[in-house]
Short mmCIF file of C-alpha atoms in Angstrom, two decimals:
data_model
loop_
_atom_site.label_atom_id
_atom_site.label_comp_id
_atom_site.label_asym_id
_atom_site.label_seq_id
_atom_site.Cartn_x
_atom_site.Cartn_y
_atom_site.Cartn_z
CA LEU A 1 102.57 127.06 123.22
CA PHE A 2 99.82 128.76 121.21
CA VAL A 3 98.46 127.30 117.97
CA LEU A 4 95.70 129.27 116.25
CA GLY A 5 94.69 130.73 119.58
CA LYS A 6 94.55 127.37 121.33
CA ARG A 7 96.61 126.97 124.46
CA PHE A 8 98.75 123.87 124.91
CA LYS A 9 100.92 122.81 127.83
CA TRP A 10 104.06 120.73 127.46
CA ASN A 11 104.22 117.98 130.07
CA LYS A 12 107.53 116.19 129.28
CA THR A 13 105.93 113.43 127.22
CA CYS A 14 102.76 114.95 125.82
CA PHE A 15 100.87 117.99 124.70
CA THR A 16 97.61 118.70 126.43
CA GLY A 17 95.16 121.40 125.53
CA SER A 18 91.72 122.39 124.42
CA PHE A 19 92.40 121.60 120.76
CA VAL A 20 92.72 117.87 121.50
CA PRO A 21 89.25 116.51 122.36
CA GLN A 22 89.49 115.38 125.97
CA LYS A 23 92.54 113.26 125.36
CA ARG A 24 96.22 113.34 126.27
CA PHE A 25 98.51 111.97 123.58
CA ASN A 26 101.52 110.27 125.10
CA ALA A 27 104.64 110.68 122.99
CA HIS A 28 105.88 107.27 124.14
CA LYS A 29 103.14 105.39 122.30
CA ILE A 30 102.32 106.03 118.68
CA TRP A 31 99.05 104.11 118.57
CA ASP A 32 97.54 102.04 121.36
CA ASN A 33 94.63 99.94 120.10
CA ALA A 34 92.33 102.94 120.07
CA SER A 35 88.99 102.44 118.40
CA THR A 36 87.22 105.80 118.25
CA PRO A 37 87.82 109.03 116.32
CA GLU A 38 88.51 110.73 119.63
CA ASP A 39 91.44 108.39 120.06
CA GLY A 40 92.71 109.48 116.67
CA LEU A 41 91.91 106.24 114.87
CA SER A 42 89.15 105.02 112.61
CA SER A 43 89.83 101.30 113.00
CA SER A 44 90.21 98.98 115.95
CA SER A 45 92.30 96.48 113.98
CA PHE A 46 95.57 98.36 114.29
CA PRO A 47 98.14 96.55 116.46
CA ARG A 48 99.70 97.95 119.60
CA ALA A 49 102.71 100.02 118.55
CA TYR A 50 106.19 99.57 119.85
CA HIS A 51 107.30 101.74 122.71
CA LEU A 52 109.59 104.32 121.16
CA ASN A 53 112.74 103.11 122.89
CA ARG A 54 112.36 99.75 121.09
CA TRP A 55 113.14 101.41 117.77
CA HIS A 56 116.74 102.10 118.68
CA SER A 57 117.97 98.57 117.94
CA TRP A 58 116.85 98.89 114.29
CA SER A 59 116.99 102.52 113.48
CA THR A 60 117.75 103.16 109.80
CA PHE A 61 115.15 104.21 107.25
CA ILE A 62 114.75 105.45 103.69
CA ASP A 63 112.42 108.29 102.76
CA LEU A 64 110.75 107.93 99.34
CA PHE A 65 108.56 110.59 97.70
CA ALA A 66 109.92 112.57 100.58
CA GLY A 67 108.37 115.99 99.98
CA ILE A 68 109.86 118.37 102.52
CA GLY A 69 110.44 115.66 105.11
CA GLY A 70 107.43 114.84 107.27
CA PHE A 71 108.43 111.21 107.76
CA HIS A 72 112.07 112.19 108.20
CA TYR A 73 111.25 114.65 110.96
CA ALA A 74 109.11 112.10 112.83
CA PHE A 75 111.65 109.29 112.68
CA HIS A 76 114.57 111.55 113.52
CA ASN A 77 112.73 112.56 116.68
CA ILE A 78 112.69 108.95 117.88
CA GLY A 79 116.35 108.34 117.13
CA ALA A 80 116.21 106.75 113.68
CA LYS A 81 118.72 107.65 110.95
CA CYS A 82 117.85 108.35 107.32
CA VAL A 83 120.29 106.63 104.93
CA PHE A 84 118.59 107.42 101.61
CA ALA A 85 115.92 109.83 100.37
CA SER A 86 114.24 110.48 97.05
CA GLU A 87 112.24 113.50 95.87
CA TRP A 88 111.99 114.83 92.33
CA ASP A 89 110.41 118.27 92.86
CA LYS A 90 113.07 120.98 92.67
CA ASN A 91 111.63 123.28 95.32
CA ALA A 92 110.80 120.45 97.71
CA ARG A 93 114.39 119.20 97.38
CA ILE A 94 115.76 122.62 98.33
CA THR A 95 113.52 122.74 101.40
CA TYR A 96 114.29 119.13 102.35
CA GLU A 97 118.02 119.71 102.30
CA GLU A 98 117.68 122.93 104.25
CA ASN A 99 115.59 121.11 106.86
CA PHE A 100 117.98 118.21 107.41
CA LYS A 101 121.48 119.12 106.25
CA GLU A 102 122.63 119.83 109.79
CA ILE A 103 121.12 116.79 111.52
CA ASP A 104 121.84 114.30 108.69
CA PRO A 105 124.80 115.74 106.75
CA GLU A 106 125.85 112.33 105.36
CA LEU A 107 122.58 112.14 103.44
CA PHE A 108 123.68 115.05 101.26
CA LYS A 109 127.21 113.93 100.48
CA LYS A 110 128.19 114.20 96.83
CA ASN A 111 130.14 111.90 94.56
CA LYS A 112 133.12 112.82 92.38
CA SER A 113 130.89 114.07 89.59
CA GLY A 114 129.06 116.43 91.92
CA GLY A 115 125.85 114.46 92.22
CA TYR A 116 124.23 113.38 95.46
CA LYS A 117 125.11 109.88 96.65
CA TYR A 118 122.07 109.30 98.84
CA PHE A 119 119.65 112.11 97.98
CA ASN A 120 118.03 110.82 94.82
CA GLY A 121 115.89 112.82 92.40
CA ASP A 122 113.62 110.80 90.13
CA ILE A 123 112.84 107.46 91.80
CA ASN A 124 112.86 105.83 88.35
CA ASP A 125 116.58 106.63 88.09
CA ALA A 126 117.55 105.12 91.44
CA LYS A 127 120.01 102.24 91.20
CA LEU A 128 118.89 99.46 93.51
CA GLU A 129 122.42 98.28 94.24
CA GLU A 130 123.38 101.77 95.46
CA ILE A 131 120.57 102.13 98.00
CA PRO A 132 122.01 101.38 101.46
CA ASP A 133 120.50 98.61 103.56
CA PHE A 134 117.75 99.84 105.86
CA ASP A 135 115.23 98.69 108.44
CA ILE A 136 112.23 100.88 107.65
CA LEU A 137 110.85 102.17 104.35
CA CYS A 138 108.71 105.31 104.44
CA ALA A 139 106.80 106.54 101.40
CA GLY A 140 103.97 108.95 100.69
CA PHE A 141 103.52 107.55 97.21
CA PRO A 142 101.24 109.01 94.51
CA CYS A 143 97.90 107.37 93.82
CA GLN A 144 97.95 105.87 90.33
CA PRO A 145 95.75 103.32 88.57
CA PHE A 146 97.13 99.84 87.95
CA SER A 147 96.28 99.45 84.30
CA ILE A 148 95.91 95.67 84.37
CA ALA A 149 94.77 95.27 87.97
CA GLY A 150 91.83 93.13 86.87
CA LEU A 151 94.17 90.43 85.64
CA ARG A 152 95.38 89.80 89.21
CA LYS A 153 98.99 89.17 88.30
CA GLY A 154 100.20 90.56 91.61
CA PHE A 155 103.63 92.18 91.39
CA GLU A 156 103.43 92.60 87.60
CA ASP A 157 100.12 94.46 87.94
CA THR A 158 102.01 97.40 89.43
CA ARG A 159 104.66 97.72 86.71
CA GLY A 160 104.76 101.21 85.24
CA THR A 161 103.50 102.90 88.42
CA LEU A 162 105.51 104.65 91.10
CA PHE A 163 104.34 102.07 93.64
CA PHE A 164 106.27 99.50 91.58
CA ASN A 165 109.48 101.31 92.57
CA ILE A 166 108.68 100.78 96.23
CA ALA A 167 107.89 97.11 95.73
CA ASN A 168 110.96 96.60 93.56
CA ILE A 169 113.29 98.06 96.20
CA VAL A 170 111.80 95.73 98.81
CA LYS A 171 112.05 92.76 96.44
CA TYR A 172 115.70 93.52 95.66
CA LYS A 173 116.63 93.80 99.35
CA THR A 174 114.75 90.59 100.14
CA LEU A 175 116.57 88.67 97.41
CA HIS A 176 119.86 89.88 98.93
CA ASN A 177 118.87 88.75 102.44
CA LYS A 178 118.33 92.32 103.66
CA LYS A 179 114.54 92.34 103.83
CA PRO A 180 113.21 95.55 105.43
CA LYS A 181 111.54 94.99 108.77
CA VAL A 182 108.79 97.59 108.38
CA LEU A 183 107.13 99.53 105.55
CA LEU A 184 105.16 102.65 106.43
CA LEU A 185 103.14 104.03 103.52
CA GLU A 186 100.76 106.98 103.33
CA ASN A 187 98.19 108.03 100.77
CA VAL A 188 94.92 109.88 100.40
CA LYS A 189 91.84 108.43 102.06
CA GLY A 190 90.19 107.86 98.68
CA LEU A 191 92.74 105.26 97.65
CA LYS A 192 90.56 102.57 99.22
CA ASN A 193 87.84 103.30 96.65
CA HIS A 194 90.10 104.13 93.71
CA MET A 195 89.05 102.15 90.61
CA HIS A 196 86.28 100.57 92.70
CA GLY A 197 88.81 99.23 95.19
CA GLU A 198 91.01 97.44 92.64
CA THR A 199 94.03 99.70 93.28
CA PHE A 200 93.83 99.05 97.01
CA GLU A 201 93.40 95.29 96.55
CA THR A 202 96.31 95.05 94.12
CA LEU A 203 98.60 96.97 96.45
CA LEU A 204 97.73 94.71 99.40
CA ASN A 205 98.10 91.60 97.25
CA VAL A 206 101.65 92.56 96.28
CA LEU A 207 102.78 93.35 99.81
CA GLN A 208 100.97 90.52 101.57
CA ASN A 209 101.28 87.66 99.11
CA ASP A 210 104.23 88.49 96.87
CA LEU A 211 106.49 90.16 99.46
CA CYS A 212 105.11 88.31 102.53
CA TYR A 213 104.35 91.13 104.96
CA GLU A 214 101.75 91.29 107.70
CA THR A 215 99.45 94.24 107.14
CA ARG A 216 97.34 96.80 108.95
CA THR A 217 95.68 99.85 107.40
CA LEU A 218 93.73 102.72 108.91
CA VAL A 219 92.66 106.29 108.33
CA LEU A 220 94.06 108.95 110.67
CA ASN A 221 93.00 112.56 110.98
CA ALA A 222 95.71 115.04 111.95
CA LYS A 223 93.29 117.07 114.07
CA TYR A 224 93.20 114.30 116.68
CA PHE A 225 96.96 114.48 117.17
CA GLY A 226 97.34 118.08 118.24
CA VAL A 227 97.69 119.50 114.71
CA PRO A 228 95.35 122.37 113.73
CA GLN A 229 94.39 120.78 110.42
CA ASN A 230 91.46 118.61 109.36
CA ARG A 231 93.51 116.23 107.22
CA GLU A 232 92.59 112.58 106.77
CA ARG A 233 95.17 110.19 105.40
CA LEU A 234 95.29 106.44 104.81
CA PHE A 235 98.26 104.73 106.46
CA PHE A 236 99.63 101.28 105.73
CA VAL A 237 101.90 99.48 108.17
CA PHE A 238 103.56 96.32 106.88
CA TRP A 239 105.96 94.26 108.97
CA ASP A 240 107.99 91.12 108.45
CA LYS A 241 106.70 88.72 111.07
CA SER A 242 109.95 86.74 111.08
CA GLN A 243 111.77 89.86 112.30
CA ILE A 244 109.04 91.72 114.23
CA ASP A 245 107.02 89.90 116.87
CA VAL A 246 103.80 91.90 117.24
#
């Protein structure tokens, strides 16, 4: 395999090659307590990830702010099934459906009026009671200021933002005894310093204290994972400790 002139070899479970700095990335472990940029991580506080075959016993997810399907592609490759997706951009929706209509045809089923049942447009229009139960929530949500973050009201601080939609879905499922096991969120690196850190603190407060999730965050750069792109992103992993023993 050649990527931008760099030669890679496929060795059943991993890519190896000159683009990756002296490191083999095993496809059977997502992260493994690495602590250096060469390991692909910028924090040593991230927990050991599940071996991929442990995902099969809880393998449904929803894909919010889905774009053209980066999260979908990754989770499909480890055997998980997407039961609901939401993306408002017209062109991204066309590409998303083209990418996944063959591997997840049920996602694009339509109702009697001709609308999609599980492929939502504007997240603000999603009906909570119509979102199927799921194990994992994925979302590359937009970075927005929380207008009253300084008041420290927790969940209410996020009202009016797109992050509120994420939190509200989780809250609804929790109240109906279907609490998601894992939330995987992604944003730009600068979110940690947005509004002098208040946005970041408010987000963590909602998910840790209001919704009762364990939390780890870290910045990952795509170039350390065999991708020819210098792209840093902040990832949040939240898990329900009563359901996930990490």
